[in-house]
Amino acid sequence: MTTVVITEKNRAAEQIARILSNGKYKRIRIESIPVYEFSSGNQSWKIMGLAGHIMGYDYPSAYKDWRAVDPGTLLDIEPEKKVLKEEYASVIRKLANEASEIILACDYDREGENIGFEAKDIASKVSDVSFKRAKFSSLSPEEINRAFNSLVEPDVNMAMAAEARQILDLKMGVAFTRFITLSVREYVRTKKILSVGPCQSPTCGFVYERERTIRDFKPTDFWKIEALFNSGETNFPGSHRKGKIFNKDEAMSVYRKIKDCSSGSICERNVKESSVNPPNPLNTNELLKRGSNFLGISPENTLKIAEDLYLAGFISYPRTETNKYSKEFKFAEIIDEFRNGHYNDCVSLLPGDIHPKNGKKDSHDHPPIYPIKSASKKDVMKLSENPDYWNIYDLIVRHFFANLMPPAIFEKTHLAVLVKDEIFDSKGSVMKDAGWMQVYPFEKSSDKLLPRLQMGDGVNIEEISCNMSQTTPPKKLTEAELLTLMEHNGIGTKATASGHIETNKKRGYFENRGKTVSIMDRGFVLMDALNESVPSVIKPEVRARIESLIQDVESGNMDIDSAVLEGTDLIKKMYSCLSEGKDRLASKVVAAISDEAAQEDKKNFIGYCSQCNRILKIIKTDNGRFVGCTGYPQCKNTYPLPRKGALSILRSSECRRGGAAVIKVGKKYHWAVGIGPCFTCEFEKECFPPEIIGDCPECDGSMFVIQTEKSRFLGCTKRCGYTQSLPDKGRLTINEDKCENCGWNILRVKEMKKDALVICINRKCKKRYNKC
DNA sequence: GCAAGGTC
């Protein structure tokens, strides 16, 4: 008698095995996939973890050819479900053959139920074994034991709801993407795909809407009356209570009345203590937002880094919506781990009684993200030299501690100053107790001091001004704000949100500029065109409508076929709007893409073809790269390029032997197009004189910079053998100033995020010049 | 080649 358990992931399989066997399980491998086995009485158990979905939908191969199939007809074709991970399917079949019962134990959500049914379908084809479902909301022993003692029937409605989503998402994505891409290709040659999808398009839509607001913004004039008061000891500013005054006459009449006043008096005074609570525990979304806001790391990278940190045992599982600790959470263990390790300073600040500030979301799958292992920067750098690994780890650790600390207390003072009968307001804020902010340097607060004044006290007026300004457009969306918008509008899930942002970047729809997201021409024009023909595609409504259909399937009010039919109808309606506006859409998009192509050509411009006088450009293929003529296929003129190294075209250097252009190859050497590597050319020294830094201390040669693929150092032009090291990091610039002592040129070394060093590098110089 | 959703 063998009970087979199937979970969504390996980690859950092992944890369940540990709990059900009281730690006495064995890990074996079947076709290289881990399976955990143990027995109790005459019952033997085998627990296997999948890796998410093992099946997926796609169109039958007859519909693979984009040009041969009218994209619209795809909406009437039903996609097929196929096994995508044969290795898992094969193990499922093997286990099904020996199973007396199979328990589906995937995550307790729609996709989890669906993944369970994928396994069920595969197993049912080889065995008539029966299936049960274990529903648990955490991997704690109590919860797992309870779930396995109260097995239920698998929920077909829930699984079918996910099925309907898959089919509808695929239909819409494929039909729209092919239609738009092909329409554009009727006018312009491009390999790039213009994709549309029920999550990626609304995501781009948010960025587009903001950009439109910015572009359509018309600034308005307004006037602000401001004063600088003096209390006898210090100056402090005040603003007229009316704030922005949009009527010039009104502003001027107030200003004229008081502009010559020399004193005022305090007419209101409030002092309030206010507290700022620590942040809620971290869930995925919050981590991604803070990574972007505080550290300037893209959500995609933050998620990748968090996953690596998790796999290396530094932090807990990073994909969760939960921002609330369970009552059982063992704070003491985590705190102990840090007590005698790194972050002892944080531990020592913790209050005696631990009360986390909890959020309200509990998806019952995982606890919030918290640190597991105390580590130093060095420890984390062993995992990756990318400093962001440490930055994310440090954020997670500090967030964990901040969450357990008391609120920060501020004393907020409000003073109102009466000048004639006009009132000016002045606000101050002083931190009384840093609370959680002591361990959380990412949130900054700056004190604004006000003098100690009482009601009725007089103040002098140093200055009163009335200045005109203009209203400013809203700022570009930050990646953190975009994530919030997606979350609030139900676009994507905790695991996919950053992926949708990435898709849009990959497609060239928008890009990062620092922390903000900036739309690119291609994205703006596509969104603009869609907004004209099928506005719902770039708004969250499509997703919402499909979601409500799916919800009906899940709750049993609608069967999957009707839901797919109704959803398909919805997509068809949108598709016909799209296809009616085809010419307008294509012409709009084509203009932007041709512009991009022209820009791209400019970047790759090498020179003119010696045979036909057309433009030469760098051409990259799967097999390598070369310089070719844009007149191809009529003109077949080509020139070879070095196989390796980043290429940058030196616009300032002309080849003396008549090469079409000079290209810098990585850090290594130069290459004249049509001639070959410059180091084989007799003019090399004249074209690229060595970067001399000073006299050689050993002979009458000069020291110059030698750059190889792996290092850089100074060598002697006379090849006397004397060398000297150079700083191995940072950008080097040779200054014109010379060291007063040895006469070598002063060197500037600038590393990323560090102050530049300005130094004399000569090791033999007795008076090493060093200034910043 | 096209979507979104799991997870490694």
mmCIF file of C-alpha atoms in Angstrom, chain A residues 412-675:
data_model
loop_
_atom_site.group_PDB
_atom_site.id
_atom_site.type_symbol
_atom_site.label_atom_id
_atom_site.label_comp_id
_atom_site.label_asym_id
_atom_site.label_seq_id
_atom_site.Cartn_x
_atom_site.Cartn_y
_atom_site.Cartn_z
ATOM 1 C CA LYS A 412 5.267 68.959 15.757
ATOM 2 C CA THR A 413 4.878 72.664 16.335
ATOM 3 C CA HIS A 414 2.566 74.930 14.442
ATOM 4 C CA LEU A 415 2.853 78.691 14.843
ATOM 5 C CA ALA A 416 0.634 81.276 13.198
ATOM 6 C CA VAL A 417 1.838 84.849 12.903
ATOM 7 C CA LEU A 418 -0.615 87.697 12.532
ATOM 8 C CA VAL A 419 0.603 90.541 10.327
ATOM 9 C CA LYS A 420 -2.081 93.229 10.289
ATOM 10 C CA ASP A 421 -5.049 90.961 9.614
ATOM 11 C CA GLU A 422 -3.211 88.435 7.464
ATOM 12 C CA ILE A 423 -2.100 85.110 8.855
ATOM 13 C CA PHE A 424 1.134 83.284 8.107
ATOM 14 C CA ASP A 425 1.725 79.653 9.066
ATOM 15 C CA SER A 426 4.978 78.111 10.131
ATOM 16 C CA LYS A 427 5.568 74.452 10.885
ATOM 17 C CA GLY A 428 8.353 72.743 12.749
ATOM 18 C CA SER A 429 9.130 69.172 13.574
ATOM 19 C CA VAL A 430 11.670 67.717 15.952
ATOM 20 C CA MET A 431 12.406 64.059 16.448
ATOM 21 C CA LYS A 432 12.065 63.175 20.117
ATOM 22 C CA ASP A 433 12.650 59.457 19.876
ATOM 23 C CA ALA A 434 14.011 57.803 16.792
ATOM 24 C CA GLY A 435 12.389 54.467 17.690
ATOM 25 C CA TRP A 436 12.573 52.121 14.713
ATOM 26 C CA MET A 437 14.329 54.734 12.604
ATOM 27 C CA GLN A 438 17.504 54.037 14.596
ATOM 28 C CA VAL A 439 17.943 50.770 12.775
ATOM 29 C CA TYR A 440 16.441 51.854 9.473
ATOM 30 C CA PRO A 441 18.592 54.458 7.760
ATOM 31 C CA PHE A 442 16.567 54.248 4.544
ATOM 32 C CA GLU A 443 13.782 56.496 5.828
ATOM 33 C CA LYS A 444 15.209 59.871 6.511
ATOM 34 C CA SER A 445 13.699 62.610 8.586
ATOM 35 C CA SER A 446 15.094 66.056 8.923
ATOM 36 C CA ASP A 447 14.367 68.329 11.841
ATOM 37 C CA LYS A 448 12.872 71.725 11.274
ATOM 38 C CA LEU A 449 13.297 73.866 14.348
ATOM 39 C CA LEU A 450 11.017 76.703 15.397
ATOM 40 C CA PRO A 451 11.928 79.152 18.166
ATOM 41 C CA ARG A 452 10.188 78.843 21.514
ATOM 42 C CA LEU A 453 7.452 81.434 21.311
ATOM 43 C CA GLN A 454 4.197 81.882 23.216
ATOM 44 C CA MET A 455 0.820 83.286 22.244
ATOM 45 C CA GLY A 456 0.971 87.024 21.826
ATOM 46 C CA ASP A 457 4.777 87.167 21.497
ATOM 47 C CA GLY A 458 5.940 89.691 18.954
ATOM 48 C CA VAL A 459 8.230 88.824 16.055
ATOM 49 C CA ASN A 460 10.149 91.012 13.638
ATOM 50 C CA ILE A 461 9.643 90.718 9.928
ATOM 51 C CA GLU A 462 12.908 90.418 8.065
ATOM 52 C CA GLU A 463 11.398 90.055 4.674
ATOM 53 C CA ILE A 464 8.072 89.661 2.892
ATOM 54 C CA SER A 465 7.947 88.507 -0.696
ATOM 55 C CA CYS A 466 5.320 87.805 -3.284
ATOM 56 C CA ASN A 467 6.592 85.454 -5.950
ATOM 57 C CA MET A 468 5.007 84.161 -9.065
ATOM 58 C CA SER A 469 5.454 80.501 -9.905
ATOM 59 C CA GLN A 470 3.821 77.995 -12.161
ATOM 60 C CA THR A 471 2.102 74.774 -11.359
ATOM 61 C CA THR A 472 4.227 71.812 -12.391
ATOM 62 C CA PRO A 473 3.133 68.614 -14.127
ATOM 63 C CA PRO A 474 2.974 65.377 -12.145
ATOM 64 C CA LYS A 475 6.218 63.454 -11.946
ATOM 65 C CA LYS A 476 6.966 60.333 -13.928
ATOM 66 C CA LEU A 477 5.839 57.128 -12.276
ATOM 67 C CA THR A 478 8.403 55.397 -10.143
ATOM 68 C CA GLU A 479 8.685 51.672 -10.467
ATOM 69 C CA ALA A 480 7.372 51.410 -6.902
ATOM 70 C CA GLU A 481 4.252 53.399 -7.797
ATOM 71 C CA LEU A 482 3.726 51.268 -10.871
ATOM 72 C CA LEU A 483 3.812 48.142 -8.723
ATOM 73 C CA THR A 484 1.226 49.682 -6.393
ATOM 74 C CA LEU A 485 -1.059 50.526 -9.315
ATOM 75 C CA MET A 486 -0.764 46.970 -10.628
ATOM 76 C CA GLU A 487 -1.518 45.530 -7.227
ATOM 77 C CA HIS A 488 -4.580 47.745 -6.684
ATOM 78 C CA ASN A 489 -5.954 46.974 -10.117
ATOM 79 C CA GLY A 490 -5.398 43.243 -9.908
ATOM 80 C CA ILE A 491 -2.820 43.134 -12.704
ATOM 81 C CA GLY A 492 -0.573 40.108 -12.285
ATOM 82 C CA THR A 493 0.268 38.301 -9.069
ATOM 83 C CA LYS A 494 2.995 38.615 -6.491
ATOM 84 C CA ALA A 495 5.143 36.288 -8.554
ATOM 85 C CA THR A 496 4.516 37.855 -11.949
ATOM 86 C CA ALA A 497 4.236 41.612 -11.395
ATOM 87 C CA SER A 498 7.928 42.265 -11.919
ATOM 88 C CA GLY A 499 7.817 39.980 -14.960
ATOM 89 C CA HIS A 500 5.197 42.137 -16.663
ATOM 90 C CA ILE A 501 7.326 45.215 -16.125
ATOM 91 C CA GLU A 502 10.276 43.340 -17.592
ATOM 92 C CA THR A 503 8.263 42.244 -20.644
ATOM 93 C CA ASN A 504 7.447 45.854 -21.418
ATOM 94 C CA LYS A 505 11.095 46.815 -21.138
ATOM 95 C CA LYS A 506 12.150 43.918 -23.331
ATOM 96 C CA ARG A 507 9.668 44.987 -25.977
ATOM 97 C CA GLY A 508 11.074 48.484 -25.939
ATOM 98 C CA TYR A 509 7.841 50.031 -24.627
ATOM 99 C CA PHE A 510 9.355 51.682 -21.623
ATOM 100 C CA GLU A 511 12.652 51.987 -19.822
ATOM 101 C CA ASN A 512 14.057 52.903 -16.440
ATOM 102 C CA ARG A 513 15.501 56.303 -15.817
ATOM 103 C CA GLY A 514 16.806 55.994 -12.306
ATOM 104 C CA LYS A 515 13.869 55.060 -10.146
ATOM 105 C CA THR A 516 11.300 56.297 -12.603
ATOM 106 C CA VAL A 517 9.720 54.561 -15.543
ATOM 107 C CA SER A 518 9.802 56.448 -18.776
ATOM 108 C CA ILE A 519 7.802 55.543 -21.832
ATOM 109 C CA MET A 520 9.666 55.117 -25.117
ATOM 110 C CA ASP A 521 8.368 56.184 -28.512
ATOM 111 C CA ARG A 522 7.386 52.702 -29.555
ATOM 112 C CA GLY A 523 5.376 52.178 -26.369
ATOM 113 C CA PHE A 524 3.744 55.586 -26.436
ATOM 114 C CA VAL A 525 2.649 55.290 -30.019
ATOM 115 C CA LEU A 526 1.329 51.754 -29.600
ATOM 116 C CA MET A 527 -0.610 52.691 -26.473
ATOM 117 C CA ASP A 528 -1.882 55.814 -28.191
ATOM 118 C CA ALA A 529 -3.092 53.807 -31.176
ATOM 119 C CA LEU A 530 -4.711 51.163 -28.979
ATOM 120 C CA ASN A 531 -6.287 53.877 -26.871
ATOM 121 C CA GLU A 532 -7.958 55.116 -30.023
ATOM 122 C CA SER A 533 -9.233 51.807 -31.388
ATOM 123 C CA VAL A 534 -9.638 49.535 -28.313
ATOM 124 C CA PRO A 535 -9.076 51.569 -25.176
ATOM 125 C CA SER A 536 -10.091 48.723 -22.873
ATOM 126 C CA VAL A 537 -6.974 46.756 -23.846
ATOM 127 C CA ILE A 538 -4.674 49.188 -22.105
ATOM 128 C CA LYS A 539 -6.896 49.590 -19.075
ATOM 129 C CA PRO A 540 -7.345 47.185 -16.187
ATOM 130 C CA GLU A 541 -10.944 46.405 -17.219
ATOM 131 C CA VAL A 542 -10.230 43.479 -19.531
ATOM 132 C CA ARG A 543 -8.424 41.657 -16.802
ATOM 133 C CA ALA A 544 -11.238 42.531 -14.386
ATOM 134 C CA ARG A 545 -13.934 41.194 -16.714
ATOM 135 C CA ILE A 546 -12.069 37.976 -17.389
ATOM 136 C CA GLU A 547 -11.411 37.693 -13.670
ATOM 137 C CA SER A 548 -15.138 37.912 -12.901
ATOM 138 C CA LEU A 549 -15.908 35.197 -15.475
ATOM 139 C CA ILE A 550 -13.274 33.002 -13.902
ATOM 140 C CA GLN A 551 -14.678 33.704 -10.461
ATOM 141 C CA ASP A 552 -18.053 32.389 -11.675
ATOM 142 C CA VAL A 553 -16.386 29.172 -12.778
ATOM 143 C CA GLU A 554 -14.638 28.831 -9.440
ATOM 144 C CA SER A 555 -17.817 29.309 -7.447
ATOM 145 C CA GLY A 556 -19.699 26.844 -9.643
ATOM 146 C CA ASN A 557 -22.078 29.361 -11.209
ATOM 147 C CA MET A 558 -20.770 28.822 -14.708
ATOM 148 C CA ASP A 559 -19.110 25.937 -16.500
ATOM 149 C CA ILE A 560 -15.750 26.385 -18.136
ATOM 150 C CA ASP A 561 -17.047 26.084 -21.693
ATOM 151 C CA SER A 562 -19.515 28.922 -21.238
ATOM 152 C CA ALA A 563 -16.861 31.054 -19.581
ATOM 153 C CA VAL A 564 -14.385 30.486 -22.393
ATOM 154 C CA LEU A 565 -17.133 31.182 -24.932
ATOM 155 C CA GLU A 566 -18.163 34.409 -23.246
ATOM 156 C CA GLY A 567 -14.563 35.497 -22.728
ATOM 157 C CA THR A 568 -13.772 34.721 -26.353
ATOM 158 C CA ASP A 569 -16.744 36.836 -27.437
ATOM 159 C CA LEU A 570 -15.362 39.694 -25.426
ATOM 160 C CA ILE A 571 -11.957 39.298 -27.063
ATOM 161 C CA LYS A 572 -13.580 39.032 -30.501
ATOM 162 C CA LYS A 573 -15.387 42.331 -30.003
ATOM 163 C CA MET A 574 -12.122 44.008 -29.089
ATOM 164 C CA TYR A 575 -10.391 42.309 -31.987
ATOM 165 C CA SER A 576 -12.880 43.631 -34.505
ATOM 166 C CA CYS A 577 -12.361 47.188 -33.211
ATOM 167 C CA LEU A 578 -8.655 46.631 -33.560
ATOM 168 C CA SER A 579 -8.940 45.329 -37.080
ATOM 169 C CA GLU A 580 -11.238 48.187 -38.182
ATOM 170 C CA GLY A 581 -8.640 50.702 -37.080
ATOM 171 C CA LYS A 582 -5.803 48.741 -38.678
ATOM 172 C CA ASP A 583 -4.530 51.363 -41.121
ATOM 173 C CA ARG A 584 -4.548 54.189 -38.620
ATOM 174 C CA LEU A 585 -2.842 51.995 -36.057
ATOM 175 C CA ALA A 586 -0.181 50.784 -38.456
ATOM 176 C CA SER A 587 0.633 54.206 -39.840
ATOM 177 C CA LYS A 588 1.047 55.656 -36.353
ATOM 178 C CA VAL A 589 3.282 52.873 -35.138
ATOM 179 C CA VAL A 590 5.272 52.624 -38.356
ATOM 180 C CA ALA A 591 6.352 56.253 -38.133
ATOM 181 C CA ALA A 592 7.859 55.714 -34.692
ATOM 182 C CA ILE A 593 9.556 52.487 -35.660
ATOM 183 C CA SER A 594 11.105 53.990 -38.780
ATOM 184 C CA ASP A 595 12.489 56.786 -36.634
ATOM 185 C CA GLU A 596 13.987 54.223 -34.314
ATOM 186 C CA ALA A 597 15.508 52.356 -37.239
ATOM 187 C CA ALA A 598 17.061 55.590 -38.510
ATOM 188 C CA GLN A 599 18.522 56.286 -35.068
ATOM 189 C CA GLU A 600 19.850 52.766 -34.890
ATOM 190 C CA ASP A 601 21.450 53.141 -38.358
ATOM 191 C CA LYS A 602 23.102 56.343 -37.265
ATOM 192 C CA LYS A 603 24.646 54.539 -34.306
ATOM 193 C CA ASN A 604 25.946 51.772 -36.554
ATOM 194 C CA PHE A 605 27.065 54.054 -39.363
ATOM 195 C CA ILE A 606 30.564 53.142 -40.434
ATOM 196 C CA GLY A 607 31.087 55.074 -43.624
ATOM 197 C CA TYR A 608 30.336 54.793 -47.332
ATOM 198 C CA CYS A 609 30.823 51.723 -49.452
ATOM 199 C CA SER A 610 33.879 51.948 -51.727
ATOM 200 C CA GLN A 611 32.047 49.967 -54.413
ATOM 201 C CA CYS A 612 28.571 51.510 -54.543
ATOM 202 C CA ASN A 613 28.781 54.515 -52.233
ATOM 203 C CA ARG A 614 25.886 53.365 -50.120
ATOM 204 C CA ILE A 615 26.063 53.262 -46.325
ATOM 205 C CA LEU A 616 28.130 50.620 -44.517
ATOM 206 C CA LYS A 617 26.933 49.351 -41.186
ATOM 207 C CA ILE A 618 27.716 46.754 -38.560
ATOM 208 C CA ILE A 619 25.664 43.633 -39.145
ATOM 209 C CA LYS A 620 25.211 41.047 -36.407
ATOM 210 C CA THR A 621 24.038 37.543 -37.172
ATOM 211 C CA ASP A 622 23.904 34.311 -35.223
ATOM 212 C CA ASN A 623 27.239 33.372 -36.740
ATOM 213 C CA GLY A 624 29.107 36.507 -35.860
ATOM 214 C CA ARG A 625 29.454 40.080 -37.015
ATOM 215 C CA PHE A 626 30.889 41.997 -39.914
ATOM 216 C CA VAL A 627 30.619 45.301 -41.712
ATOM 217 C CA GLY A 628 28.298 45.081 -44.681
ATOM 218 C CA CYS A 629 26.765 47.351 -47.275
ATOM 219 C CA THR A 630 23.160 48.436 -46.891
ATOM 220 C CA GLY A 631 22.921 47.942 -50.656
ATOM 221 C CA TYR A 632 22.811 44.181 -50.116
ATOM 222 C CA PRO A 633 21.821 42.026 -52.039
ATOM 223 C CA GLN A 634 22.868 44.146 -55.052
ATOM 224 C CA CYS A 635 26.183 45.031 -53.405
ATOM 225 C CA LYS A 636 27.933 42.241 -51.579
ATOM 226 C CA ASN A 637 30.841 44.263 -50.193
ATOM 227 C CA THR A 638 31.793 43.175 -46.650
ATOM 228 C CA TYR A 639 34.677 43.606 -44.228
ATOM 229 C CA PRO A 640 35.540 41.325 -41.316
ATOM 230 C CA LEU A 641 35.405 42.425 -37.681
ATOM 231 C CA PRO A 642 37.177 40.908 -34.652
ATOM 232 C CA ARG A 643 35.120 38.098 -33.194
ATOM 233 C CA LYS A 644 35.273 39.230 -29.556
ATOM 234 C CA GLY A 645 35.135 42.471 -27.604
ATOM 235 C CA ALA A 646 32.691 45.344 -27.342
ATOM 236 C CA LEU A 647 32.897 47.601 -30.386
ATOM 237 C CA SER A 648 32.712 51.358 -30.276
ATOM 238 C CA ILE A 649 33.138 53.482 -33.369
ATOM 239 C CA LEU A 650 35.690 56.279 -32.918
ATOM 240 C CA ARG A 651 34.114 59.182 -34.746
ATOM 241 C CA SER A 652 37.137 61.365 -34.003
ATOM 242 C CA SER A 653 39.762 59.080 -35.544
ATOM 243 C CA GLU A 654 40.239 58.702 -39.246
ATOM 244 C CA CYS A 655 42.245 55.848 -40.696
ATOM 245 C CA ARG A 656 45.476 57.062 -42.369
ATOM 246 C CA ARG A 657 45.556 54.157 -44.775
ATOM 247 C CA GLY A 658 42.009 54.738 -45.959
ATOM 248 C CA GLY A 659 40.012 52.328 -43.789
ATOM 249 C CA ALA A 660 36.315 53.144 -43.652
ATOM 250 C CA ALA A 661 36.345 53.816 -39.904
ATOM 251 C CA VAL A 662 38.313 53.113 -36.748
ATOM 252 C CA ILE A 663 36.694 50.965 -34.113
ATOM 253 C CA LYS A 664 37.815 50.467 -30.546
ATOM 254 C CA VAL A 665 37.726 46.807 -29.578
ATOM 255 C CA GLY A 666 36.902 46.402 -25.903
ATOM 256 C CA LYS A 667 39.741 47.742 -23.809
ATOM 257 C CA LYS A 668 42.266 46.017 -26.015
ATOM 258 C CA TYR A 669 43.093 47.599 -29.324
ATOM 259 C CA HIS A 670 41.860 49.415 -32.425
ATOM 260 C CA TRP A 671 40.663 48.049 -35.698
ATOM 261 C CA ALA A 672 40.461 49.916 -38.978
ATOM 262 C CA VAL A 673 37.498 48.697 -41.014
ATOM 263 C CA GLY A 674 38.783 47.401 -44.342
ATOM 264 C CA ILE A 675 42.397 47.254 -43.111
#
